[in-house]
C-alpha positions as YAML, in Angstrom:
chain: A
units: angstrom
residues:
- id: 1
  name: UNK
  ca: [-49.82, 54.18, -37.88]
- id: 2
  name: UNK
  ca: [-51.61, 50.77, -38.25]
- id: 3
  name: UNK
  ca: [-55.30, 50.72, -37.48]
- id: 4
  name: UNK
  ca: [-54.84, 48.51, -34.44]
- id: 5
  name: UNK
  ca: [-52.85, 51.14, -32.56]
- id: 6
  name: UNK
  ca: [-49.29, 52.00, -31.72]
- id: 7
  name: UNK
  ca: [-46.68, 49.46, -32.53]
- id: 8
  name: UNK
  ca: [-45.69, 47.69, -29.30]
- id: 9
  name: UNK
  ca: [-42.04, 47.35, -28.21]
- id: 10
  name: UNK
  ca: [-40.56, 44.35, -26.48]
- id: 11
  name: UNK
  ca: [-40.93, 44.54, -22.74]
- id: 12
  name: UNK
  ca: [-37.26, 44.46, -22.05]
- id: 13
  name: UNK
  ca: [-36.07, 46.99, -24.62]
- id: 14
  name: UNK
  ca: [-36.66, 50.12, -22.46]
- id: 15
  name: UNK
  ca: [-34.03, 50.86, -19.77]
- id: 16
  name: UNK
  ca: [-33.70, 53.92, -17.76]
- id: 17
  name: UNK
  ca: [-35.23, 57.44, -18.28]
- id: 18
  name: UNK
  ca: [-38.50, 56.29, -19.93]
- id: 19
  name: UNK
  ca: [-42.04, 55.57, -19.11]
- id: 20
  name: UNK
  ca: [-43.30, 52.15, -20.28]
- id: 21
  name: UNK
  ca: [-47.03, 51.28, -20.04]
- id: 22
  name: UNK
  ca: [-47.67, 47.63, -19.70]
- id: 23
  name: UNK
  ca: [-51.35, 46.73, -20.19]
- id: 24
  name: UNK
  ca: [-53.34, 43.60, -20.43]
- id: 25
  name: UNK
  ca: [-55.33, 43.57, -23.60]
- id: 26
  name: UNK
  ca: [-55.30, 44.14, -27.28]
- id: 27
  name: UNK
  ca: [-53.78, 46.90, -29.08]
- id: 28
  name: UNK
  ca: [-55.50, 50.34, -28.92]
- id: 29
  name: UNK
  ca: [-59.07, 50.40, -30.60]
- id: 30
  name: UNK
  ca: [-59.44, 52.82, -33.47]
- id: 31
  name: UNK
  ca: [-61.57, 55.23, -31.48]
- id: 32
  name: UNK
  ca: [-58.59, 55.90, -29.01]
- id: 33
  name: UNK
  ca: [-55.76, 55.70, -31.40]
- id: 34
  name: UNK
  ca: [-55.80, 59.34, -32.78]
- id: 35
  name: UNK
  ca: [-55.85, 60.73, -29.13]
- id: 36
  name: UNK
  ca: [-53.19, 58.44, -27.85]
- id: 37
  name: UNK
  ca: [-50.90, 59.22, -30.77]
- id: 38
  name: UNK
  ca: [-51.54, 62.87, -30.35]
- id: 39
  name: UNK
  ca: [-50.16, 62.95, -26.88]
- id: 40
  name: UNK
  ca: [-47.47, 60.29, -27.43]
- id: 41
  name: UNK
  ca: [-46.03, 62.22, -30.36]
- id: 42
  name: UNK
  ca: [-45.75, 65.36, -28.21]
- id: 43
  name: UNK
  ca: [-43.71, 63.72, -25.49]
- id: 44
  name: UNK
  ca: [-39.98, 64.25, -25.32]
- id: 45
  name: UNK
  ca: [-37.03, 62.73, -23.26]
- id: 46
  name: UNK
  ca: [-37.22, 61.78, -20.55]
- id: 47
  name: UNK
  ca: [-40.92, 61.23, -21.02]
- id: 48
  name: UNK
  ca: [-40.60, 58.81, -23.85]
- id: 49
  name: UNK
  ca: [-43.79, 56.63, -23.67]
- id: 50
  name: UNK
  ca: [-43.85, 53.14, -24.93]
- id: 51
  name: UNK
  ca: [-46.59, 50.52, -24.82]
- id: 52
  name: UNK
  ca: [-46.43, 46.86, -24.27]
- id: 53
  name: UNK
  ca: [-49.54, 44.68, -24.74]
- id: 54
  name: UNK
  ca: [-49.93, 41.49, -22.90]
- id: 55
  name: UNK
  ca: [-52.70, 39.16, -23.93]
- id: 56
  name: UNK
  ca: [-55.73, 38.40, -21.78]
- id: 57
  name: UNK
  ca: [-55.87, 35.21, -20.03]
- id: 58
  name: UNK
  ca: [-58.40, 32.60, -21.26]
- id: 59
  name: UNK
  ca: [-58.90, 31.42, -17.62]
- id: 60
  name: UNK
  ca: [-61.72, 32.19, -15.19]
- id: 61
  name: UNK
  ca: [-61.61, 35.23, -12.76]
- id: 62
  name: UNK
  ca: [-59.16, 34.38, -10.05]
- id: 63
  name: UNK
  ca: [-56.94, 32.07, -12.33]
- id: 64
  name: UNK
  ca: [-56.82, 34.92, -14.91]
- id: 65
  name: UNK
  ca: [-55.87, 37.50, -12.33]
- id: 66
  name: UNK
  ca: [-53.13, 35.23, -11.13]
- id: 67
  name: UNK
  ca: [-51.93, 34.36, -14.61]
- id: 68
  name: UNK
  ca: [-51.83, 38.02, -15.88]
- id: 69
  name: UNK
  ca: [-50.26, 39.32, -12.72]
- id: 70
  name: UNK
  ca: [-47.49, 36.70, -12.90]
- id: 71
  name: UNK
  ca: [-46.73, 37.85, -16.50]
- id: 72
  name: UNK
  ca: [-46.66, 41.44, -15.54]
- id: 73
  name: UNK
  ca: [-44.48, 40.80, -12.41]
- id: 74
  name: UNK
  ca: [-42.09, 38.80, -14.75]
- id: 75
  name: UNK
  ca: [-41.77, 41.67, -17.07]
- id: 76
  name: UNK
  ca: [-40.75, 44.19, -14.24]
- id: 77
  name: UNK
  ca: [-37.08, 44.53, -13.19]
- id: 78
  name: UNK
  ca: [-35.92, 45.05, -9.68]
- id: 79
  name: UNK
  ca: [-34.85, 48.69, -10.56]
- id: 80
  name: UNK
  ca: [-38.13, 49.64, -12.26]
- id: 81
  name: UNK
  ca: [-40.37, 52.17, -10.52]
- id: 82
  name: UNK
  ca: [-43.80, 50.55, -10.74]
- id: 83
  name: UNK
  ca: [-46.89, 52.56, -10.84]
- id: 84
  name: UNK
  ca: [-50.12, 50.37, -10.75]
- id: 85
  name: UNK
  ca: [-53.31, 51.93, -11.92]
- id: 86
  name: UNK
  ca: [-56.24, 50.79, -9.61]
- id: 87
  name: UNK
  ca: [-59.46, 52.81, -8.69]
- id: 88
  name: UNK
  ca: [-58.63, 51.98, -4.97]
- id: 89
  name: UNK
  ca: [-55.27, 53.67, -5.22]
- id: 90
  name: UNK
  ca: [-54.04, 57.05, -4.27]
- id: 91
  name: UNK
  ca: [-55.58, 60.15, -5.82]
- id: 92
  name: UNK
  ca: [-52.97, 62.57, -7.38]
- id: 93
  name: UNK
  ca: [-53.51, 65.98, -8.93]
- id: 94
  name: UNK
  ca: [-51.65, 66.62, -12.03]
- id: 95
  name: UNK
  ca: [-48.90, 68.79, -10.43]
- id: 96
  name: UNK
  ca: [-48.35, 65.97, -7.85]
- id: 97
  name: UNK
  ca: [-48.15, 63.43, -10.68]
- id: 98
  name: UNK
  ca: [-45.71, 65.72, -12.55]
- id: 99
  name: UNK
  ca: [-43.45, 66.04, -9.43]
- id: 100
  name: UNK
  ca: [-43.59, 62.13, -8.83]
- id: 101
  name: UNK
  ca: [-42.66, 61.29, -12.45]
- id: 102
  name: UNK
  ca: [-40.00, 64.09, -12.54]
- id: 103
  name: UNK
  ca: [-38.26, 62.77, -9.44]
- id: 104
  name: UNK
  ca: [-38.16, 59.19, -10.67]
- id: 105
  name: UNK
  ca: [-36.98, 60.12, -14.27]
- id: 106
  name: UNK
  ca: [-34.33, 62.50, -12.77]
- id: 107
  name: UNK
  ca: [-32.99, 59.47, -10.87]
- id: 108
  name: UNK
  ca: [-32.58, 57.50, -14.11]
- id: 109
  name: UNK
  ca: [-35.38, 55.03, -13.34]
- id: 110
  name: UNK
  ca: [-37.56, 53.30, -15.82]
- id: 111
  name: UNK
  ca: [-41.17, 54.07, -14.84]
- id: 112
  name: UNK
  ca: [-43.48, 51.16, -15.54]
- id: 113
  name: UNK
  ca: [-47.14, 51.91, -15.39]
- id: 114
  name: UNK
  ca: [-49.29, 48.89, -15.21]
- id: 115
  name: UNK
  ca: [-52.93, 48.53, -16.25]
- id: 116
  name: UNK
  ca: [-54.17, 45.12, -15.12]
- id: 117
  name: UNK
  ca: [-56.63, 42.99, -16.66]
- id: 118
  name: UNK
  ca: [-60.46, 43.06, -16.17]
- id: 119
  name: UNK
  ca: [-60.30, 41.03, -13.00]
- id: 120
  name: UNK
  ca: [-57.62, 43.20, -11.42]
- id: 121
  name: UNK
  ca: [-54.25, 42.23, -10.16]
- id: 122
  name: UNK
  ca: [-52.98, 40.04, -7.26]
- id: 123
  name: UNK
  ca: [-51.81, 41.22, -3.92]
- id: 124
  name: UNK
  ca: [-48.30, 40.35, -4.97]
- id: 125
  name: UNK
  ca: [-48.27, 42.68, -7.78]
- id: 126
  name: UNK
  ca: [-50.04, 45.39, -5.70]
- id: 127
  name: UNK
  ca: [-47.28, 44.96, -3.09]
- id: 128
  name: UNK
  ca: [-44.47, 45.22, -5.75]
- id: 129
  name: UNK
  ca: [-45.90, 48.55, -6.96]
- id: 130
  name: UNK
  ca: [-43.99, 51.67, -5.68]
- id: 131
  name: UNK
  ca: [-47.19, 53.63, -6.18]
- id: 132
  name: UNK
  ca: [-50.85, 52.49, -6.57]
- id: 133
  name: UNK
  ca: [-52.51, 55.28, -8.39]
- id: 134
  name: UNK
  ca: [-56.19, 56.05, -8.96]
- id: 135
  name: UNK
  ca: [-57.26, 58.15, -11.85]
- id: 136
  name: UNK
  ca: [-60.61, 58.26, -10.28]
- id: 137
  name: UNK
  ca: [-63.01, 56.45, -8.03]
- id: 138
  name: UNK
  ca: [-64.92, 55.76, -11.11]
- id: 139
  name: UNK
  ca: [-64.09, 52.71, -13.18]
- id: 140
  name: UNK
  ca: [-63.18, 53.44, -16.78]
- id: 141
  name: UNK
  ca: [-62.89, 50.99, -19.74]
- id: 142
  name: UNK
  ca: [-59.29, 50.12, -20.37]
- id: 143
  name: UNK
  ca: [-59.15, 51.82, -23.70]
- id: 144
  name: UNK
  ca: [-60.27, 55.01, -22.17]
- id: 145
  name: UNK
  ca: [-57.74, 54.63, -19.26]
- id: 146
  name: UNK
  ca: [-54.99, 54.51, -21.93]
- id: 147
  name: UNK
  ca: [-56.14, 57.74, -23.49]
- id: 148
  name: UNK
  ca: [-56.28, 59.42, -20.06]
- id: 149
  name: UNK
  ca: [-52.96, 58.17, -19.15]
- id: 150
  name: UNK
  ca: [-51.33, 59.48, -22.34]
- id: 151
  name: UNK
  ca: [-52.79, 62.84, -21.73]
- id: 152
  name: UNK
  ca: [-51.77, 62.98, -18.10]
- id: 153
  name: UNK
  ca: [-48.18, 62.00, -18.89]
- id: 154
  name: UNK
  ca: [-47.98, 64.76, -21.61]
- id: 155
  name: UNK
  ca: [-49.65, 67.21, -18.96]
- id: 156
  name: UNK
  ca: [-46.92, 66.08, -16.49]
- id: 157
  name: UNK
  ca: [-44.25, 66.91, -19.04]
- id: 158
  name: UNK
  ca: [-45.80, 70.35, -19.69]
- id: 159
  name: UNK
  ca: [-46.12, 71.17, -16.05]
- id: 160
  name: UNK
  ca: [-42.36, 70.26, -15.32]
- id: 161
  name: UNK
  ca: [-41.31, 72.39, -18.28]
- id: 162
  name: UNK
  ca: [-43.32, 75.33, -17.06]
- id: 163
  name: UNK
  ca: [-45.43, 75.59, -20.23]
- id: 164
  name: UNK
  ca: [-48.98, 76.89, -20.29]
- id: 165
  name: UNK
  ca: [-50.80, 73.70, -21.11]
- id: 166
  name: UNK
  ca: [-51.97, 73.15, -17.56]
- id: 167
  name: UNK
  ca: [-53.91, 75.97, -15.95]
- id: 168
  name: UNK
  ca: [-54.38, 76.17, -12.09]
...
């Protein structure tokens, strides 16, 4: 893979039975690439994981939040199941996440996971989200969030398949 990270796919090329992460920011930084690739390579249908990188806004805080959120909302289709990552969101344990994803994927939905920009997202984007999910009450750098997200999706796949990766 290229040193900048996994190759992005066009936002509208993934339809049904897939997980697409849309994130504000640059490609994966080198220190995260190996981990993200490790988990992404292990994923199988319907947990296909794709990444779409939308550029940061060059505007100030509120204006950046509005511009980035508008771009994210524009990329989401009405039938997408949208999961917004936010530290103020709902806490899920790994088995609960596995059940949530499996239910949506079994219904044929495309799951869009959104990682907003440094200034967060607008209320309109929060309201569009079907689930606002918190990885932790702690705030993590976006690069680390991507790695954690890739691992948790892999863990969800393994829990659903009944494999021994996850221990309770």
